[in-house]
mmCIF file of C-alpha atoms in Angstrom:
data_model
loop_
_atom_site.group_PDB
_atom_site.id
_atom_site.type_symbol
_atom_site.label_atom_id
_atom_site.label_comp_id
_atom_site.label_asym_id
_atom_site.label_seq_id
_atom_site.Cartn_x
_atom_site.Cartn_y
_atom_site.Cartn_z
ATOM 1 C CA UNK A 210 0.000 0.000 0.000
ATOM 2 C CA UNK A 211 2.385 3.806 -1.577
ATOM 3 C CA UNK A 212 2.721 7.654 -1.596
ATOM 4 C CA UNK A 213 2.753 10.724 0.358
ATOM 5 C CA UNK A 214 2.196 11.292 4.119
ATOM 6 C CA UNK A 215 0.199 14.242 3.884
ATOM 7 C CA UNK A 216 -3.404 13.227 3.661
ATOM 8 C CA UNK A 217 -5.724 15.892 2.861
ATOM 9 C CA UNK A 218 -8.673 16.996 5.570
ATOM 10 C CA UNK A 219 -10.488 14.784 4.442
ATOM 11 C CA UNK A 220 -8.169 11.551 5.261
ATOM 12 C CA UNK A 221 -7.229 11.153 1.841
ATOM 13 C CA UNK A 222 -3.851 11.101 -0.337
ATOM 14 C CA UNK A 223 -3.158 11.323 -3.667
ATOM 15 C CA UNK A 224 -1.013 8.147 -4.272
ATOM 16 C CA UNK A 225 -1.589 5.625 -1.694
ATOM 17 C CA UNK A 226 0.936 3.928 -0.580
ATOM 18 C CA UNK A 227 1.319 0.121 -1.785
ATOM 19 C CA UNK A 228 -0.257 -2.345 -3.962
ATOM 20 C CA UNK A 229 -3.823 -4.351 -4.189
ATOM 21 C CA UNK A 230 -3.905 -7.456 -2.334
ATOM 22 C CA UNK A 231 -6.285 -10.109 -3.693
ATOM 23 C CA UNK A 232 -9.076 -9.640 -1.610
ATOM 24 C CA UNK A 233 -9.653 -12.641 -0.210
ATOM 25 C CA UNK A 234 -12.016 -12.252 2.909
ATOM 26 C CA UNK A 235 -14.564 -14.087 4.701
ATOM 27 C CA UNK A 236 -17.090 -13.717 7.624
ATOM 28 C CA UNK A 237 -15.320 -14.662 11.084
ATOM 29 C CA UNK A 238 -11.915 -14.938 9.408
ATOM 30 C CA UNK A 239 -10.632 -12.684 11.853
ATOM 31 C CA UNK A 240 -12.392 -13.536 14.962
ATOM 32 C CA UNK A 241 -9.331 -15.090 16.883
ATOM 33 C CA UNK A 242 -7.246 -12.289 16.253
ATOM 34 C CA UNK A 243 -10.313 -9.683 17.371
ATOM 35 C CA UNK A 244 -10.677 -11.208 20.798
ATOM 36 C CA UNK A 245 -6.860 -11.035 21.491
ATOM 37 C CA UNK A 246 -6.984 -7.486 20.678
ATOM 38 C CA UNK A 247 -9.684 -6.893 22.539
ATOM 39 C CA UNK A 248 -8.107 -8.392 25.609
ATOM 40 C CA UNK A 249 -5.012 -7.236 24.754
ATOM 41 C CA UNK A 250 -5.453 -3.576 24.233
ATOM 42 C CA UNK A 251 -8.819 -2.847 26.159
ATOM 43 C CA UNK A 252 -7.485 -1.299 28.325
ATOM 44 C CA UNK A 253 -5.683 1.330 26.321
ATOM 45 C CA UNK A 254 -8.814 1.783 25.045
ATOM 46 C CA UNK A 255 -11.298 2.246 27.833
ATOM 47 C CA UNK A 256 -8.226 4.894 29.003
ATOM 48 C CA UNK A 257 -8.040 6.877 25.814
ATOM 49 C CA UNK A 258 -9.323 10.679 26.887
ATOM 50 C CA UNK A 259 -11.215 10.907 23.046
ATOM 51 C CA UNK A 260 -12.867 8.265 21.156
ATOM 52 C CA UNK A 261 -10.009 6.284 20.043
ATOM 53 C CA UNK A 262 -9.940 4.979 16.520
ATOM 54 C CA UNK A 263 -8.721 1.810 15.266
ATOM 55 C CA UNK A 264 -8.016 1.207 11.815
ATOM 56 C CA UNK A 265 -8.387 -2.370 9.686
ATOM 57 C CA UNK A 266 -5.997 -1.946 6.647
ATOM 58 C CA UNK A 267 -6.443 -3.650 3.532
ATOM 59 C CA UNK A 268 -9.499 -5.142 4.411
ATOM 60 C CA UNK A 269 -10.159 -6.959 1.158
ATOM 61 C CA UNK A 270 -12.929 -6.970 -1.369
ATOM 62 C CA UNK A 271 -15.737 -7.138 1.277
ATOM 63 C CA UNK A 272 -15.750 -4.779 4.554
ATOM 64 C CA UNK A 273 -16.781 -7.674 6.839
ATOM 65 C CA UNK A 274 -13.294 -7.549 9.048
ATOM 66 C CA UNK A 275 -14.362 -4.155 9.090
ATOM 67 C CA UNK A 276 -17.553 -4.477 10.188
ATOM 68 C CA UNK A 277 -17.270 -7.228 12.899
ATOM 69 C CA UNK A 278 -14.093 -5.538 14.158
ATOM 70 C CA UNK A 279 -16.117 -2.726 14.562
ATOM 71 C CA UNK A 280 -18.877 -4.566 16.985
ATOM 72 C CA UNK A 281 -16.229 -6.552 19.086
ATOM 73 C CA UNK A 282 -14.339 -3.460 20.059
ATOM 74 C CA UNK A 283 -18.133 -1.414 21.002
ATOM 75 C CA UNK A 284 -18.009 -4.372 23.702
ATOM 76 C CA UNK A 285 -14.553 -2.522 25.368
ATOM 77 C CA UNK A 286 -15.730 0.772 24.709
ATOM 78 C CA UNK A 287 -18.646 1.815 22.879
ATOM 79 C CA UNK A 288 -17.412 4.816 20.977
ATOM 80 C CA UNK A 289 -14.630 3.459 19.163
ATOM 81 C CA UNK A 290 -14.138 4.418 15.785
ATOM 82 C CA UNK A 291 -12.989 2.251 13.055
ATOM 83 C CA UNK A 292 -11.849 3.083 9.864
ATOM 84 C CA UNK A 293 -11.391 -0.029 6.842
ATOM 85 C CA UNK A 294 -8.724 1.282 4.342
ATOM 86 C CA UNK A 295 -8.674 -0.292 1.505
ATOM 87 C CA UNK A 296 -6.415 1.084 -1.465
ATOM 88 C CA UNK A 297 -8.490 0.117 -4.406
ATOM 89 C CA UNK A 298 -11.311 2.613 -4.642
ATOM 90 C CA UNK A 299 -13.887 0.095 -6.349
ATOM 91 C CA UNK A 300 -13.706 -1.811 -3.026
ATOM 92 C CA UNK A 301 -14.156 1.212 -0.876
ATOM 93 C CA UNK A 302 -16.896 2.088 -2.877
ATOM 94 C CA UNK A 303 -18.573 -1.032 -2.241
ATOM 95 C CA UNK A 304 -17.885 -0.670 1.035
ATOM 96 C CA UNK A 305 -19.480 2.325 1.747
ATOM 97 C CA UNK A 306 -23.309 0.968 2.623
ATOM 98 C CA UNK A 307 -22.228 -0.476 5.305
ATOM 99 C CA UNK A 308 -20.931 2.762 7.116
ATOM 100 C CA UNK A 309 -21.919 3.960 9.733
ATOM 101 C CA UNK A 310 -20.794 7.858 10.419
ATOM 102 C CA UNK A 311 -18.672 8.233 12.344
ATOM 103 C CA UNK A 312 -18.487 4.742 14.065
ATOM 104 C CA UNK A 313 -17.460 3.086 10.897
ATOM 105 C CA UNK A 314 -15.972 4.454 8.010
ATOM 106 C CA UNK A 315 -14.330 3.417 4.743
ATOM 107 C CA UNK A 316 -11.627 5.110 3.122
ATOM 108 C CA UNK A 317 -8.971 5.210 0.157
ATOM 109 C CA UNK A 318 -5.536 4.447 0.978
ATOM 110 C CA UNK A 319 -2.212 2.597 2.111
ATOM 111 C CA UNK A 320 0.590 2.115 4.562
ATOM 112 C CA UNK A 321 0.405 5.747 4.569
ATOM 113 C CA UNK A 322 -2.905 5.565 6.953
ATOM 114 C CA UNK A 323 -5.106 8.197 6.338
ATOM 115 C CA UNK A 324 -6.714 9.151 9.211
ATOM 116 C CA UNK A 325 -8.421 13.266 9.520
ATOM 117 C CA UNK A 326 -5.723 15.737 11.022
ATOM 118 C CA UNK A 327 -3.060 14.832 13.330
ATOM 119 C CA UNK A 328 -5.232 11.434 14.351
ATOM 120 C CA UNK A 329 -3.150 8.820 15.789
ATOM 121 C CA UNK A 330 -4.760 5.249 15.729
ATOM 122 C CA UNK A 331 -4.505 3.268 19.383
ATOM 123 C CA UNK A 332 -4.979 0.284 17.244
ATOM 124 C CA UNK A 333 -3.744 -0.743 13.578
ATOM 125 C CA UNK A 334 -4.976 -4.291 12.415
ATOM 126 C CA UNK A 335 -3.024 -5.621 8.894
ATOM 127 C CA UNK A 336 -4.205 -9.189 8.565
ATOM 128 C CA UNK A 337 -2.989 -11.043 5.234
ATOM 129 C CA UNK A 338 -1.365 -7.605 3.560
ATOM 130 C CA UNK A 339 2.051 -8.281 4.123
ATOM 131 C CA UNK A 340 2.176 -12.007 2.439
ATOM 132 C CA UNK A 341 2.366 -10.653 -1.244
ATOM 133 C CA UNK A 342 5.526 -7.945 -0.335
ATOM 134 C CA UNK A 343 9.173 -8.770 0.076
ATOM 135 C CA UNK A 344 10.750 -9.632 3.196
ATOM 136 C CA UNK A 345 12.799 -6.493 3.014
ATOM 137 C CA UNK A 346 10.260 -4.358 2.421
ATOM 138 C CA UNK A 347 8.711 -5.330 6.303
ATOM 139 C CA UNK A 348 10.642 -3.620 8.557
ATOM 140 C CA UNK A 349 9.784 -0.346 6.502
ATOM 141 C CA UNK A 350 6.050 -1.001 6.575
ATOM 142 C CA UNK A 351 6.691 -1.963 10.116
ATOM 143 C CA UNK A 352 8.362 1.371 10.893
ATOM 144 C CA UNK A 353 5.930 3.682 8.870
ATOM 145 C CA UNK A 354 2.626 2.175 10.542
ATOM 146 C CA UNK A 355 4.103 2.139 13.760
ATOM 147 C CA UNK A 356 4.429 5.901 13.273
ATOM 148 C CA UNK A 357 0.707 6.284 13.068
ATOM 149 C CA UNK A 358 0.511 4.884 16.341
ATOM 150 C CA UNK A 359 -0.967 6.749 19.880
ATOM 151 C CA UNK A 360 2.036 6.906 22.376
ATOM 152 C CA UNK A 361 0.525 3.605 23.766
ATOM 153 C CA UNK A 362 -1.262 2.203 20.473
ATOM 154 C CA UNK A 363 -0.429 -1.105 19.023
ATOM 155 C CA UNK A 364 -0.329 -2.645 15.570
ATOM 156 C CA UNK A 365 -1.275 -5.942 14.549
ATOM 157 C CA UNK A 366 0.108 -7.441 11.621
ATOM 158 C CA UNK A 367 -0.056 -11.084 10.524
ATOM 159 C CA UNK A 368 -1.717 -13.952 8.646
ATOM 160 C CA UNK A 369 -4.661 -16.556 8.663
ATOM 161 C CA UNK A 370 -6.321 -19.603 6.690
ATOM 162 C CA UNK A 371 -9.505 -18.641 4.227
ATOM 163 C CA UNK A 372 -11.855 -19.401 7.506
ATOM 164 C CA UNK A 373 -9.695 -18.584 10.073
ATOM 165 C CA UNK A 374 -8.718 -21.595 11.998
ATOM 166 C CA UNK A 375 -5.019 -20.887 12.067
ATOM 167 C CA UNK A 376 -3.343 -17.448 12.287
ATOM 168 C CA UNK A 377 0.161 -15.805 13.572
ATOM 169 C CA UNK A 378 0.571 -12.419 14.298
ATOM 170 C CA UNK A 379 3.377 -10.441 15.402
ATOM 171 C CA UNK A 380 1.822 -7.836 18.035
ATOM 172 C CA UNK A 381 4.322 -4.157 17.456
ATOM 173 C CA UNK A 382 4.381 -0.737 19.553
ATOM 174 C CA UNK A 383 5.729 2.747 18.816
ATOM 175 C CA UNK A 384 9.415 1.115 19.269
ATOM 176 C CA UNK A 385 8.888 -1.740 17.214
ATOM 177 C CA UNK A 386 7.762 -5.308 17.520
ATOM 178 C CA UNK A 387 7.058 -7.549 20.649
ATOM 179 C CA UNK A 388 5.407 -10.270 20.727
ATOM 180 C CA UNK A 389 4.750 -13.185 18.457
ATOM 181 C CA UNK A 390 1.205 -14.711 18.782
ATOM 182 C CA UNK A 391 0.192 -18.490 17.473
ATOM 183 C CA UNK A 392 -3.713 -19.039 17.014
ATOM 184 C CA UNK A 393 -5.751 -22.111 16.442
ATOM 185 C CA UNK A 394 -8.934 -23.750 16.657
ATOM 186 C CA UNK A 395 -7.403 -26.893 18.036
ATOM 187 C CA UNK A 396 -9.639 -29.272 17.118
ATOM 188 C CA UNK A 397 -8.013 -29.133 13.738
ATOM 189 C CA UNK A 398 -4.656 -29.221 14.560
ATOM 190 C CA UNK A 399 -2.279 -31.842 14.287
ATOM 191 C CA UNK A 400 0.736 -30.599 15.497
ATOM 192 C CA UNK A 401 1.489 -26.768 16.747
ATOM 193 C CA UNK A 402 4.265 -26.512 13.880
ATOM 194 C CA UNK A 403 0.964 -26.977 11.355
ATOM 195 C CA UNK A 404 0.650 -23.112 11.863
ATOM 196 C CA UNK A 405 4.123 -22.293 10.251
ATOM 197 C CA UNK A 406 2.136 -22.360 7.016
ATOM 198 C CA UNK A 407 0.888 -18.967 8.652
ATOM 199 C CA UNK A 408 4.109 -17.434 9.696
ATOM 200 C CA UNK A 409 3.793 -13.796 8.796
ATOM 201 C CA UNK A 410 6.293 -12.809 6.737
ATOM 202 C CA UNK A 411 9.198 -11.442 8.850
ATOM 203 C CA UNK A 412 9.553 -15.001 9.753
ATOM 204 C CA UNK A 413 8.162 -17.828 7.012
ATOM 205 C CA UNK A 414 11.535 -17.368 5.246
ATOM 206 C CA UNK A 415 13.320 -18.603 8.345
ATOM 207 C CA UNK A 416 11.173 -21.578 9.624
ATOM 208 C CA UNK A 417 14.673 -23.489 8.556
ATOM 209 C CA UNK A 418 16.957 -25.629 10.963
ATOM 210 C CA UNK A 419 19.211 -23.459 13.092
ATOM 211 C CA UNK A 420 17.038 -20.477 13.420
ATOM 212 C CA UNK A 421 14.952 -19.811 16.126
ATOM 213 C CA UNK A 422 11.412 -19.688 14.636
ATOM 214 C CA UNK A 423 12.155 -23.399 13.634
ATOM 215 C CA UNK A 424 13.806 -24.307 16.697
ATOM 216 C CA UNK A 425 10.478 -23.238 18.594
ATOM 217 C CA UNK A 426 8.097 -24.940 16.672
ATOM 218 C CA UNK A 427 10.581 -27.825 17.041
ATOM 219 C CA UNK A 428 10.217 -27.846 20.691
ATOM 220 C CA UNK A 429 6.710 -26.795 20.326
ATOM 221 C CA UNK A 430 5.696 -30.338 18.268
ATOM 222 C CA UNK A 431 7.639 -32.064 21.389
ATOM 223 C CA UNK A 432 5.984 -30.702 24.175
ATOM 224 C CA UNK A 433 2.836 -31.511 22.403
ATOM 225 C CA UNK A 434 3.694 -34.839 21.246
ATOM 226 C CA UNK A 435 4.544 -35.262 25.277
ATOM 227 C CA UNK A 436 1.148 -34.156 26.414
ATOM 228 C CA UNK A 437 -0.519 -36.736 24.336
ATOM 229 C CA UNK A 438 -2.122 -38.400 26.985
ATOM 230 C CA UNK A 439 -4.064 -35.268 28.071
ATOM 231 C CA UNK A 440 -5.632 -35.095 25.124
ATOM 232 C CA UNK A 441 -8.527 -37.669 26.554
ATOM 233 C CA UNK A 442 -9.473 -34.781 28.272
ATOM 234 C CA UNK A 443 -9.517 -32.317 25.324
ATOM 235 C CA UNK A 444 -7.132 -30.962 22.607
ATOM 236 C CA UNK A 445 -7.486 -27.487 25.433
ATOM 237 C CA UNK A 446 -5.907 -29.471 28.071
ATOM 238 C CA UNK A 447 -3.183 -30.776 25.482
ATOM 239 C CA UNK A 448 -2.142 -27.686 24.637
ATOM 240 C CA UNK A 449 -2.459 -26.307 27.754
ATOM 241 C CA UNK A 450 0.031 -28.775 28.993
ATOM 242 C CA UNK A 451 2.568 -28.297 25.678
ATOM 243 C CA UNK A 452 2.848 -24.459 26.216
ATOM 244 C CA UNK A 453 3.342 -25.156 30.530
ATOM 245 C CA UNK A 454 6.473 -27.167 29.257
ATOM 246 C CA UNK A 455 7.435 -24.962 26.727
ATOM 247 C CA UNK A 456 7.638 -22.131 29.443
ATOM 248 C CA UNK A 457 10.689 -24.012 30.848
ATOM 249 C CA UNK A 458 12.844 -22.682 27.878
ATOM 250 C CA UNK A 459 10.990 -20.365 25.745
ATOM 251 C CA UNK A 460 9.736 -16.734 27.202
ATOM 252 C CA UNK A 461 6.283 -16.946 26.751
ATOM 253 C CA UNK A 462 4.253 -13.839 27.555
ATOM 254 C CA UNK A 463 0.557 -14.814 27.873
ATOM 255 C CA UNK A 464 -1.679 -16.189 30.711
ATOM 256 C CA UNK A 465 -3.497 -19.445 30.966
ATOM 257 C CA UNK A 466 -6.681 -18.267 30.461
ATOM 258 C CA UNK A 467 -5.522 -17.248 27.185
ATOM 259 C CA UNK A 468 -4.005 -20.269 25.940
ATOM 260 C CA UNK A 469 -6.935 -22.210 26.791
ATOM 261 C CA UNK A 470 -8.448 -20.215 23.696
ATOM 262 C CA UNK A 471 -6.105 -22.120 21.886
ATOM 263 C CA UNK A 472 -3.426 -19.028 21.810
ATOM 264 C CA UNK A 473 0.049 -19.178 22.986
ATOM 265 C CA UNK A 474 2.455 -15.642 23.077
ATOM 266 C CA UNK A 475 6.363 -15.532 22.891
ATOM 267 C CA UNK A 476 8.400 -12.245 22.850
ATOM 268 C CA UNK A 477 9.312 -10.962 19.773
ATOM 269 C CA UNK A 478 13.343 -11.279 20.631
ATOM 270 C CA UNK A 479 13.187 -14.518 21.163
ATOM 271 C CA UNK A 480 12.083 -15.283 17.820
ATOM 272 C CA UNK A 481 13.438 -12.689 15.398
ATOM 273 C CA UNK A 482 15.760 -13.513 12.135
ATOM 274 C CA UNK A 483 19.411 -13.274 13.476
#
């Protein structure tokens, strides 16, 4: 998504910044990653002195990520405003029905995020944008959305299945990334290292022996080949049990209540490309 950083009044640029993704989109695609955001950054939210916004970029060819983003974060705080930004203007125009002033909007634009004035979004949600660009071109991206940010907003960027069973995302601030998050509906799941078909792409390149995105999904598939017996009780309690072990050796950064949604959190750092 490219082009200048100087959007008009109106939340609009000239040349956006990037390229049209294919669209693809679904209802509920995105539902794991809404709930972690809205545990995750609620309460930034419920703190923010002005209705904060939060922006889904590159929604695709329907709004519905949009739209149901919109409703789960009303549960944290009702006057949240989203905005879907979408650089193809046939898709914003199609859009546009389902807007609902100023709650939900739809806009033309990129990675340059067009948002009215000096608005800073407290949250930034990229979900499948990134998997068509170059791995250099990430940290850039990374660096110019994270400059849209509040002082305490946070930017979501990874990648899911066509119906949303399996997702990673890596979870950034203001100074850069932090955490990496692995999402599943376990029922489906073989084996944890199934999601590195998801790996967003600062990392999918180096799911490869000797790095450490390969190395944890190594230990990952061990720990959850070890809590095989739990699994009479429930793929939850399995995985449950895999991510207590992997705790021993990995930093992990989330609670049990979340991994029993099927969700497990690492820092960033221990993770990252060397």
């Amino acid at each position: 998504m490219a082009a200048s950083d100087t959007p008009s009044s109106r939340g609009r640029s000239s040349r956006p910044v990037g390229t049209i993704t294919r669209g693809t989109t679904n209802t509920n695609r995105l539902r794991r990653m809404d709930r972690w955001i809205a545990y995750t950054a609620g309460r930034a939210l419920r703190a923010a002195a002005a209705p904060p916004v939060a922006v889904d970029l590159g929604y695709g060819a329907a709004p519905w990520t949009a739209v149901e983003l919109a409703a789960r974060l009303r549960a944290v705080r009702a006057d949240v405003r989203v905005v879907g930004i979408e650089i193809d203007p046939a898709r914003v125009a199609a859009a546009l029905p389902m807007a609902e002033p100023p709650l939900l909007e739809f806009r033309r634009g990129g990675f340059e995020v067009p948002l009215d004035g000096g608005t800073r979004a407290q949250l930034i949600r990229a979900a499948n944008v990134l998997r068509q660009y170059d791995e250099d071109q990430v940290a850039e991206v990374w660096a110019r959305l994270c400059g849209r940010l509040a002082p305490d907003g946070l930017l979501v960027e990874g990648t899911c299945d066509e119906v949303g069973r399996r997702h990673v995302w890596v979870a950034l601030g203001p100074e850069g990334p932090r955490t990496v998050t692995f999402a599943a509906r376990l029922a489906n799941l073989e084996r944890p290292s199934d999601l590195a078909e998801r790996l967003p792409k600062a990392l999918i390149h180096h799911n490869v022996p000797g790095r450490p995105v390969h190395s944890f999904l190594r230990d990952f598939d061990r720990a959850w080949a070890a809590a095989a017996p739990l699994g009479a009780f429930g793929a939850r309690q399995r995985w449950a049990a895999a991510c207590a072990a992997l705790a021993a050796d990995w930093p992990l950064r989330d609670v049990p209540a979340r991994r029993r949604q099927g969700e497990l959190t690492v820092d960033w750092a221990a993770l990252a490309p060397r």
